[in-house]
mmCIF file of C-alpha atoms and ligand atoms in Angstrom:
data_model
loop_
_atom_site.group_PDB
_atom_site.id
_atom_site.type_symbol
_atom_site.label_atom_id
_atom_site.label_comp_id
_atom_site.label_asym_id
_atom_site.label_seq_id
_atom_site.Cartn_x
_atom_site.Cartn_y
_atom_site.Cartn_z
ATOM 1 C CA UNK A 927 103.410 145.296 129.305
ATOM 2 C CA UNK A 928 106.459 144.966 127.043
ATOM 3 C CA UNK A 929 107.695 141.974 128.996
ATOM 4 C CA UNK A 930 104.259 140.492 128.773
ATOM 5 C CA UNK A 931 104.268 140.874 124.961
ATOM 6 C CA UNK A 932 107.693 139.341 124.629
ATOM 7 C CA UNK A 933 106.573 136.447 126.764
ATOM 8 C CA UNK A 934 103.417 136.077 124.709
ATOM 9 C CA UNK A 935 105.330 136.024 121.425
ATOM 10 C CA UNK A 936 107.761 133.482 122.851
ATOM 11 C CA UNK A 937 104.843 131.358 123.980
ATOM 12 C CA UNK A 938 103.132 131.556 120.601
ATOM 13 C CA UNK A 939 106.341 130.620 118.824
ATOM 14 C CA UNK A 940 106.877 127.657 121.096
ATOM 15 C CA UNK A 941 103.297 126.522 120.589
ATOM 16 C CA UNK A 942 103.294 126.990 116.815
ATOM 17 C CA UNK A 943 103.119 123.802 114.784
ATOM 18 C CA UNK A 944 106.410 122.033 114.327
ATOM 19 C CA UNK A 945 106.277 122.597 110.559
ATOM 20 C CA UNK A 946 107.192 126.224 111.097
ATOM 21 C CA UNK A 947 110.788 125.238 111.654
ATOM 22 C CA UNK A 948 110.999 121.872 109.999
ATOM 23 C CA UNK A 949 114.412 120.896 108.701
ATOM 24 C CA UNK A 950 114.613 120.503 104.942
ATOM 25 C CA UNK A 951 114.479 116.719 104.859
ATOM 26 C CA UNK A 952 111.803 114.214 103.899
ATOM 27 C CA UNK A 953 112.164 110.519 104.637
ATOM 28 C CA UNK A 954 110.068 108.580 102.157
ATOM 29 C CA UNK A 955 109.480 104.836 102.460
ATOM 30 C CA UNK A 956 107.952 103.588 99.212
ATOM 31 C CA UNK A 957 107.504 100.497 97.081
ATOM 32 C CA UNK A 958 110.590 100.152 94.891
ATOM 33 C CA UNK A 959 110.381 101.480 91.328
ATOM 34 C CA UNK A 960 107.385 103.620 92.155
ATOM 35 C CA UNK A 961 108.415 107.263 92.516
ATOM 36 C CA UNK A 962 110.588 108.452 89.618
ATOM 37 C CA UNK A 963 113.988 109.949 90.481
ATOM 38 C CA UNK A 964 113.161 112.802 88.118
ATOM 39 C CA UNK A 965 110.164 113.671 90.293
ATOM 40 C CA UNK A 966 112.234 113.529 93.475
ATOM 41 C CA UNK A 967 114.882 115.767 91.906
ATOM 42 C CA UNK A 968 112.277 118.235 90.652
ATOM 43 C CA UNK A 969 110.782 118.507 94.128
ATOM 44 C CA UNK A 970 114.164 119.083 95.770
ATOM 45 C CA UNK A 971 115.101 121.687 93.195
ATOM 46 C CA UNK A 972 111.917 123.615 93.794
ATOM 47 C CA UNK A 973 111.713 123.371 97.582
ATOM 48 C CA UNK A 974 115.253 122.731 98.778
ATOM 49 C CA UNK A 975 113.891 119.715 100.684
ATOM 50 C CA UNK A 976 116.193 116.732 100.446
ATOM 51 C CA UNK A 977 114.311 113.474 99.881
ATOM 52 C CA UNK A 978 115.768 110.337 101.410
ATOM 53 C CA UNK A 979 114.046 107.524 99.540
ATOM 54 C CA UNK A 980 114.041 104.040 101.073
ATOM 55 C CA UNK A 981 112.147 101.224 99.420
ATOM 56 C CA UNK A 982 110.259 98.057 100.257
ATOM 57 C CA UNK A 983 108.902 95.159 98.235
ATOM 58 C CA UNK A 984 105.721 94.327 100.108
ATOM 59 C CA UNK A 985 103.126 95.789 102.447
ATOM 60 C CA UNK A 986 104.064 93.156 104.988
ATOM 61 C CA UNK A 987 107.726 94.261 105.013
ATOM 62 C CA UNK A 988 106.810 97.951 105.284
ATOM 63 C CA UNK A 989 104.348 97.251 108.087
ATOM 64 C CA UNK A 990 106.811 95.140 110.064
ATOM 65 C CA UNK A 991 109.420 97.900 109.872
ATOM 66 C CA UNK A 992 107.033 100.685 110.860
ATOM 67 C CA UNK A 993 105.776 98.630 113.763
ATOM 68 C CA UNK A 994 109.289 97.965 114.921
ATOM 69 C CA UNK A 995 110.063 101.679 114.785
ATOM 70 C CA UNK A 996 106.806 102.597 116.535
ATOM 71 C CA UNK A 997 105.616 104.680 113.576
ATOM 72 C CA UNK A 998 108.750 106.844 113.644
ATOM 73 C CA UNK A 999 111.652 107.254 111.224
ATOM 74 C CA UNK A 1000 109.662 107.941 108.059
ATOM 75 C CA UNK A 1001 107.567 110.908 106.955
ATOM 76 C CA UNK A 1002 105.688 109.326 104.098
ATOM 77 C CA UNK A 1003 104.710 105.760 103.220
ATOM 78 C CA UNK A 1004 102.652 104.183 100.426
ATOM 79 C CA UNK A 1005 100.498 101.359 101.830
ATOM 80 C CA UNK A 1006 97.981 99.500 99.694
ATOM 81 C CA UNK A 1007 94.376 100.019 100.707
ATOM 82 C CA UNK A 1008 94.142 96.659 102.426
ATOM 83 C CA UNK A 1009 96.957 97.604 104.796
ATOM 84 C CA UNK A 1010 95.621 101.022 105.723
ATOM 85 C CA UNK A 1011 93.073 99.628 108.167
ATOM 86 C CA UNK A 1012 95.649 97.342 109.744
ATOM 87 C CA UNK A 1013 98.043 100.234 110.310
ATOM 88 C CA UNK A 1014 95.309 102.567 111.492
ATOM 89 C CA UNK A 1015 94.187 100.013 114.069
ATOM 90 C CA UNK A 1016 97.741 99.909 115.386
ATOM 91 C CA UNK A 1017 97.826 103.715 115.646
ATOM 92 C CA UNK A 1018 100.640 103.909 113.111
ATOM 93 C CA UNK A 1019 99.107 106.586 110.879
ATOM 94 C CA UNK A 1020 98.757 110.321 111.483
ATOM 95 C CA UNK A 1021 95.449 112.035 110.698
ATOM 96 C CA UNK A 1022 95.904 114.253 107.640
ATOM 97 C CA UNK A 1023 95.365 117.982 107.663
ATOM 98 C CA UNK A 1024 94.026 118.177 104.126
ATOM 99 C CA UNK A 1025 94.029 121.962 104.177
ATOM 100 C CA UNK A 1026 97.808 121.613 103.782
ATOM 101 C CA UNK A 1027 97.529 119.586 100.555
ATOM 102 C CA UNK A 1028 96.813 121.132 97.161
ATOM 103 C CA UNK A 1029 95.630 119.490 93.945
ATOM 104 C CA UNK A 1030 93.197 117.013 95.477
ATOM 105 C CA UNK A 1031 90.562 118.210 93.013
ATOM 106 C CA UNK A 1032 92.593 116.451 90.296
ATOM 107 C CA UNK A 1033 91.716 113.056 91.762
ATOM 108 C CA UNK A 1034 88.956 110.874 90.429
ATOM 109 C CA UNK A 1035 86.134 110.934 93.029
ATOM 110 C CA UNK A 1036 85.873 107.168 92.505
ATOM 111 C CA UNK A 1037 89.330 106.768 94.027
ATOM 112 C CA UNK A 1038 88.368 108.715 97.157
ATOM 113 C CA UNK A 1039 86.332 107.794 100.216
ATOM 114 C CA UNK A 1040 87.298 104.137 99.978
ATOM 115 C CA UNK A 1041 85.951 101.671 102.553
ATOM 116 C CA UNK A 1042 89.413 101.377 104.113
ATOM 117 C CA UNK A 1043 89.564 105.131 104.813
ATOM 118 C CA UNK A 1044 86.206 106.866 104.781
ATOM 119 C CA UNK A 1045 86.576 110.572 104.141
ATOM 120 C CA UNK A 1046 90.290 110.150 103.405
ATOM 121 C CA UNK A 1047 91.181 111.025 106.962
ATOM 122 C CA UNK A 1048 94.489 109.151 106.695
ATOM 123 C CA UNK A 1049 95.341 108.589 103.054
ATOM 124 C CA UNK A 1050 95.530 110.162 99.612
ATOM 125 C CA UNK A 1051 95.541 107.849 96.562
ATOM 126 C CA UNK A 1052 98.787 107.698 94.575
ATOM 127 C CA UNK A 1053 98.513 104.962 91.938
ATOM 128 C CA UNK A 1054 96.411 101.923 91.346
ATOM 129 C CA UNK A 1055 96.703 98.919 89.158
ATOM 130 C CA UNK A 1056 95.959 95.335 88.511
ATOM 131 C CA UNK A 1057 97.368 91.851 88.734
ATOM 132 C CA UNK A 1058 96.878 89.926 85.499
ATOM 133 C CA UNK A 1059 98.383 87.009 83.606
ATOM 134 C CA UNK A 1060 101.475 87.628 81.526
ATOM 135 C CA UNK A 1061 102.106 84.908 78.955
ATOM 136 C CA UNK A 1062 104.697 84.302 76.248
ATOM 137 C CA UNK A 1063 103.094 83.452 72.899
ATOM 138 C CA UNK A 1064 105.995 81.215 71.955
ATOM 139 C CA UNK A 1065 105.088 78.798 74.735
ATOM 140 C CA UNK A 1066 101.403 78.460 74.009
ATOM 141 C CA UNK A 1067 98.536 79.546 71.788
ATOM 142 C CA UNK A 1068 97.444 82.516 73.892
ATOM 143 C CA UNK A 1069 93.926 82.468 72.515
ATOM 144 C CA UNK A 1070 93.446 79.306 74.572
ATOM 145 C CA UNK A 1071 94.488 80.994 77.815
ATOM 146 C CA UNK A 1072 91.316 82.018 79.556
ATOM 147 C CA UNK A 1073 91.630 81.387 83.246
ATOM 148 C CA UNK A 1074 93.984 81.707 86.180
ATOM 149 C CA UNK A 1075 93.793 77.902 86.195
ATOM 150 C CA UNK A 1076 95.784 77.873 82.953
ATOM 151 C CA UNK A 1077 98.936 78.540 84.954
ATOM 152 C CA UNK A 1078 98.863 74.806 85.638
ATOM 153 C CA UNK A 1079 99.052 73.980 81.914
ATOM 154 C CA UNK A 1080 101.872 71.513 81.133
ATOM 155 C CA UNK A 1081 103.379 73.922 78.559
ATOM 156 C CA UNK A 1082 104.424 76.196 81.421
ATOM 157 C CA UNK A 1083 105.989 73.521 83.619
ATOM 158 C CA UNK A 1084 109.052 74.899 85.396
ATOM 159 C CA UNK A 1085 108.500 78.288 83.776
ATOM 160 C CA UNK A 1086 105.800 79.868 85.935
ATOM 161 C CA UNK A 1087 106.385 83.035 87.912
ATOM 162 C CA UNK A 1088 104.283 83.596 91.003
ATOM 163 C CA UNK A 1089 104.361 86.862 92.842
ATOM 164 C CA UNK A 1090 106.340 87.102 96.045
ATOM 165 C CA UNK A 1091 103.354 89.043 97.318
ATOM 166 C CA UNK A 1092 101.217 86.934 99.598
ATOM 167 C CA UNK A 1093 97.811 88.360 98.762
ATOM 168 C CA UNK A 1094 98.460 88.439 95.008
ATOM 169 C CA UNK A 1095 99.502 84.817 94.875
ATOM 170 C CA UNK A 1096 96.762 83.576 97.187
ATOM 171 C CA UNK A 1097 94.349 85.724 95.195
ATOM 172 C CA UNK A 1098 95.171 83.816 92.027
ATOM 173 C CA UNK A 1099 94.561 80.473 93.683
ATOM 174 C CA UNK A 1100 91.322 81.656 95.274
ATOM 175 C CA UNK A 1101 90.092 83.013 91.953
ATOM 176 C CA UNK A 1102 91.068 79.799 90.174
ATOM 177 C CA UNK A 1103 88.932 77.922 92.692
ATOM 178 C CA UNK A 1104 86.005 80.304 92.273
ATOM 179 C CA UNK A 1105 86.359 82.009 95.669
ATOM 180 C CA UNK A 1106 86.760 85.643 96.637
ATOM 181 C CA UNK A 1107 90.323 86.917 96.961
ATOM 182 C CA UNK A 1108 89.217 88.370 100.306
ATOM 183 C CA UNK A 1109 87.841 85.214 101.828
ATOM 184 C CA UNK A 1110 88.251 84.650 105.534
ATOM 185 C CA UNK A 1111 86.868 81.119 105.341
ATOM 186 C CA UNK A 1112 89.623 78.776 106.627
ATOM 187 C CA UNK A 1113 88.559 75.944 104.305
ATOM 188 C CA UNK A 1114 88.832 78.152 101.251
ATOM 189 C CA UNK A 1115 92.202 79.531 102.349
ATOM 190 C CA UNK A 1116 93.427 75.984 102.904
ATOM 191 C CA UNK A 1117 92.124 74.919 99.483
ATOM 192 C CA UNK A 1118 94.027 77.828 97.919
ATOM 193 C CA UNK A 1119 97.175 76.700 99.706
ATOM 194 C CA UNK A 1120 96.698 73.159 98.372
ATOM 195 C CA UNK A 1121 96.163 74.500 94.867
ATOM 196 C CA UNK A 1122 99.364 76.518 95.042
ATOM 197 C CA UNK A 1123 101.275 73.585 96.525
ATOM 198 C CA UNK A 1124 100.162 71.391 93.628
ATOM 199 C CA UNK A 1125 101.326 74.100 91.230
ATOM 200 C CA UNK A 1126 104.738 74.364 92.851
ATOM 201 C CA UNK A 1127 106.558 71.928 90.513
ATOM 202 C CA UNK A 1128 105.611 74.302 87.703
ATOM 203 C CA UNK A 1129 106.911 77.347 89.530
ATOM 204 C CA UNK A 1130 110.300 78.672 88.589
ATOM 205 C CA UNK A 1131 110.357 81.585 91.016
ATOM 206 C CA UNK A 1132 108.377 83.661 93.509
ATOM 207 C CA UNK A 1133 109.349 87.212 92.760
ATOM 208 C CA UNK A 1134 108.376 90.856 92.694
ATOM 209 C CA UNK A 1135 111.685 92.632 92.170
ATOM 210 C CA UNK A 1136 112.964 91.260 88.863
ATOM 211 C CA UNK A 1137 109.766 90.020 87.249
ATOM 212 C CA UNK A 1138 110.151 92.159 84.134
ATOM 213 C CA UNK A 1139 113.587 90.743 83.445
ATOM 214 C CA UNK A 1140 112.440 87.164 84.005
ATOM 215 C CA UNK A 1141 109.667 87.574 81.418
ATOM 216 C CA UNK A 1142 111.796 89.558 78.966
ATOM 217 C CA UNK A 1143 114.660 87.042 79.043
ATOM 218 C CA UNK A 1144 112.095 84.206 78.810
ATOM 219 C CA UNK A 1145 113.366 82.544 81.939
ATOM 220 C CA UNK A 1146 109.643 82.301 82.669
ATOM 221 C CA UNK A 1147 106.829 81.944 80.143
ATOM 222 C CA UNK A 1148 103.708 82.573 82.221
ATOM 223 C CA UNK A 1149 102.823 84.125 85.498
ATOM 224 C CA UNK A 1150 101.434 86.969 87.517
ATOM 225 C CA UNK A 1151 102.278 90.514 86.731
ATOM 226 C CA UNK A 1152 101.369 93.961 87.924
ATOM 227 C CA UNK A 1153 100.122 95.959 84.961
ATOM 228 C CA UNK A 1154 103.042 98.419 85.070
ATOM 229 C CA UNK A 1155 105.633 95.659 84.907
ATOM 230 C CA UNK A 1156 103.650 93.950 82.152
ATOM 231 C CA UNK A 1157 103.571 97.117 80.053
ATOM 232 C CA UNK A 1158 107.338 97.513 80.273
ATOM 233 C CA UNK A 1159 108.044 93.814 79.623
ATOM 234 C CA UNK A 1160 105.746 93.778 76.565
ATOM 235 C CA UNK A 1161 107.629 96.678 75.058
ATOM 236 C CA UNK A 1162 110.916 94.823 75.390
ATOM 237 C CA UNK A 1163 109.599 91.445 74.304
ATOM 238 C CA UNK A 1164 106.719 91.577 71.808
ATOM 239 C CA UNK A 1165 105.940 87.878 72.361
ATOM 240 C CA UNK A 1166 104.462 88.731 75.731
ATOM 241 C CA UNK A 1167 100.762 89.295 76.187
ATOM 242 C CA UNK A 1168 98.856 90.601 79.205
ATOM 243 C CA UNK A 1169 95.673 88.580 79.641
ATOM 244 C CA UNK A 1170 92.603 89.348 81.699
ATOM 245 C CA UNK A 1171 91.415 85.936 82.935
ATOM 246 C CA UNK A 1172 87.698 85.214 82.817
ATOM 247 C CA UNK A 1173 87.527 85.270 86.622
ATOM 248 C CA UNK A 1174 88.644 88.894 86.443
ATOM 249 C CA UNK A 1175 91.683 90.892 87.471
ATOM 250 C CA UNK A 1176 92.810 91.723 90.955
ATOM 251 C CA UNK A 1177 92.842 95.425 91.687
ATOM 252 C CA UNK A 1178 94.906 97.360 94.230
ATOM 253 C CA UNK A 1179 95.077 100.999 95.218
ATOM 254 C CA UNK A 1180 98.211 102.420 96.820
ATOM 255 C CA UNK A 1181 98.025 105.528 98.945
ATOM 256 C CA UNK A 1182 100.170 108.144 100.582
ATOM 257 C CA UNK A 1183 100.015 108.155 104.356
ATOM 258 C CA UNK A 1184 102.011 109.922 107.047
ATOM 259 C CA UNK A 1185 103.236 107.729 109.909
ATOM 260 C CA UNK A 1186 102.112 108.823 113.362
ATOM 261 C CA UNK A 1187 105.659 109.569 114.482
ATOM 262 C CA UNK A 1188 106.755 111.474 111.357
ATOM 263 C CA UNK A 1189 109.014 114.413 112.134
ATOM 264 C CA UNK A 1190 108.604 116.233 108.833
ATOM 265 C CA UNK A 1191 104.894 116.291 108.273
ATOM 266 C CA UNK A 1192 104.852 119.681 106.597
ATOM 267 C CA UNK A 1193 107.414 118.468 104.059
ATOM 268 C CA UNK A 1194 105.277 115.390 103.475
ATOM 269 C CA UNK A 1195 102.271 117.599 102.711
ATOM 270 C CA UNK A 1196 104.403 119.562 100.266
ATOM 271 C CA UNK A 1197 105.564 116.374 98.552
ATOM 272 C CA UNK A 1198 102.034 114.980 98.282
ATOM 273 C CA UNK A 1199 100.883 118.311 96.816
ATOM 274 C CA UNK A 1200 103.746 118.197 94.317
ATOM 275 C CA UNK A 1201 102.714 114.678 93.264
ATOM 276 C CA UNK A 1202 99.110 115.812 92.773
ATOM 277 C CA UNK A 1203 100.171 118.158 89.971
ATOM 278 C CA UNK A 1204 98.978 116.758 86.635
ATOM 279 C CA UNK A 1205 102.376 117.089 84.945
ATOM 280 C CA UNK A 1206 104.105 115.311 87.857
ATOM 281 C CA UNK A 1207 101.521 112.512 88.097
ATOM 282 C CA UNK A 1208 101.932 112.117 84.328
ATOM 283 C CA UNK A 1209 105.672 111.495 84.785
ATOM 284 C CA UNK A 1210 104.903 108.801 87.377
ATOM 285 C CA UNK A 1211 102.576 106.966 84.977
ATOM 286 C CA UNK A 1212 104.926 107.277 82.032
ATOM 287 C CA UNK A 1213 107.865 105.916 83.958
ATOM 288 C CA UNK A 1214 106.265 103.039 85.848
ATOM 289 C CA UNK A 1215 103.137 102.459 83.768
ATOM 290 C CA UNK A 1216 100.572 101.970 86.491
ATOM 291 C CA UNK A 1217 97.127 103.571 86.411
ATOM 292 C CA UNK A 1218 96.579 106.981 87.902
ATOM 293 C CA UNK A 1219 93.630 108.236 89.931
ATOM 294 C CA UNK A 1220 94.694 111.716 88.782
ATOM 295 C CA UNK A 1221 92.137 112.541 86.093
ATOM 296 C CA UNK A 1222 93.922 115.742 85.091
ATOM 297 C CA UNK A 1223 97.113 113.720 84.505
ATOM 298 C CA UNK A 1224 95.267 111.032 82.574
ATOM 299 C CA UNK A 1225 94.045 113.678 80.145
ATOM 300 C CA UNK A 1226 97.565 114.751 79.231
ATOM 301 C CA UNK A 1227 99.184 111.302 78.920
ATOM 302 C CA UNK A 1228 101.108 110.693 75.697
ATOM 303 C CA UNK A 1229 99.025 108.549 73.295
ATOM 304 C CA UNK A 1230 101.107 105.370 73.737
ATOM 305 C CA UNK A 1231 100.115 105.343 77.430
ATOM 306 C CA UNK A 1232 96.640 106.825 77.094
ATOM 307 C CA UNK A 1233 95.684 104.213 74.508
ATOM 308 C CA UNK A 1234 97.040 101.235 76.398
ATOM 309 C CA UNK A 1235 94.351 99.055 77.947
ATOM 310 C CA UNK A 1236 97.010 97.789 80.334
ATOM 311 C CA UNK A 1237 97.327 101.267 81.868
ATOM 312 C CA UNK A 1238 93.933 102.858 81.310
ATOM 313 C CA UNK A 1239 91.621 100.062 82.274
ATOM 314 C CA UNK A 1240 88.416 99.309 80.473
ATOM 315 C CA UNK A 1241 85.541 100.218 82.863
ATOM 316 C CA UNK A 1242 83.905 96.853 82.200
ATOM 317 C CA UNK A 1243 87.040 94.980 83.158
ATOM 318 C CA UNK A 1244 87.368 97.146 86.209
ATOM 319 C CA UNK A 1245 83.826 96.275 87.237
ATOM 320 C CA UNK A 1246 84.605 92.572 86.821
ATOM 321 C CA UNK A 1247 87.765 92.873 88.900
ATOM 322 C CA UNK A 1248 88.023 92.368 92.626
ATOM 323 C CA UNK A 1249 89.745 94.815 94.957
ATOM 324 C CA UNK A 1250 92.085 93.355 97.567
ATOM 325 C CA UNK A 1251 90.726 94.145 101.054
ATOM 326 C CA UNK A 1252 91.896 93.560 104.586
ATOM 327 C CA UNK A 1253 91.027 90.074 105.839
ATOM 328 C CA UNK A 1254 91.309 90.896 109.552
ATOM 329 C CA UNK A 1255 92.411 88.025 111.775
ATOM 330 C CA UNK A 1256 92.547 85.620 108.816
ATOM 331 C CA UNK A 1257 95.782 87.409 107.838
ATOM 332 C CA UNK A 1258 97.614 85.145 110.282
ATOM 333 C CA UNK A 1259 96.224 82.052 108.597
ATOM 334 C CA UNK A 1260 97.285 83.306 105.180
ATOM 335 C CA UNK A 1261 100.728 84.040 106.572
ATOM 336 C CA UNK A 1262 101.027 80.557 108.069
ATOM 337 C CA UNK A 1263 100.181 78.892 104.760
ATOM 338 C CA UNK A 1264 102.416 81.316 102.897
ATOM 339 C CA UNK A 1265 105.425 80.217 104.961
ATOM 340 C CA UNK A 1266 104.508 76.579 104.405
ATOM 341 C CA UNK A 1267 104.154 77.119 100.704
ATOM 342 C CA UNK A 1268 107.507 78.829 100.339
ATOM 343 C CA UNK A 1269 109.314 76.083 102.242
ATOM 344 C CA UNK A 1270 107.393 73.119 100.733
ATOM 345 C CA UNK A 1271 109.347 70.912 98.288
HETATM 346 C C1 LIG B 1264 105.855 99.041 91.990
HETATM 347 C C2 LIG B 1264 105.019 98.558 93.074
HETATM 348 C C3 LIG B 1264 103.628 98.312 92.723
HETATM 349 C C4 LIG B 1264 102.847 98.208 93.933
HETATM 350 N N1 LIG B 1264 107.120 98.444 91.859
HETATM 351 C C5 LIG B 1264 101.780 97.189 93.936
HETATM 352 N N2 LIG B 1264 100.961 97.411 95.004
#
């Protein structure tokens, strides 16, 4: 009997979930400038789990790397909604055991149950935000800037910044032409490419990493900006203004997900839970100035953030905006034109 019990205990231990003996490491792969160091340090201090933070600049780059690694190597990633379906189809994401995550009640129900992940089986929202127009008042009378089309105004020639993010930049062109940013119609995608190609002589740079600096130093005078970057740039250079074009903003939602091959899933759950705390989510907003789906955090934001329309979006403007969605097979067409655009003279 005793031998039997020993064997049973050994069997149970062997069969217990891997989190029981997980090493104290968490490999996070996130957009750059997105998770504050202070938050990472606070988590490590509290849990003893060392966070190894690697960063990427686009969904496409993150996806390519994860695919190459077969969904292994990282324990937590932050894909935008429109990449969640793509990754799920490739079997790159692990189903979430939500009973291991705390603080989900802090999230705005509107941010949950999104079309890209019904029931939040694979993802938990982290931050969301917009793409708008950032313009320097010294270059132009900003009251006359109404549309995405205004990027082509002669005043901005050679001083336009386009995003080095494929869907953002194509989105602008599609909106300027009156199409949906999620079109899969080849003619419309081609027309957007032509529009961007015609704009190219005006374009100083395609960028996502140093956009704030380019606007602050006035190397560029108009262009696309994520709301968080715009907020920071406007503080440094009061001549900058964030404009909501009449065609509406583009909206994205970034989410935590655990890659299928993650080796430290329990640590990932702990980290997500830590980030769901209102005071931690507040730090994330106040450092990077994006919008938070964490309603409890939104309530305790310092007034300078809480009162900013760049961070806490007007519901009407939100309703007028368009959310970037997966475009299925058309992604290849976008990518083809994107390459052509970047290499065109
Ligand atoms: C922050 C990244 C914002 C992510 N640097 C836009 N999806």
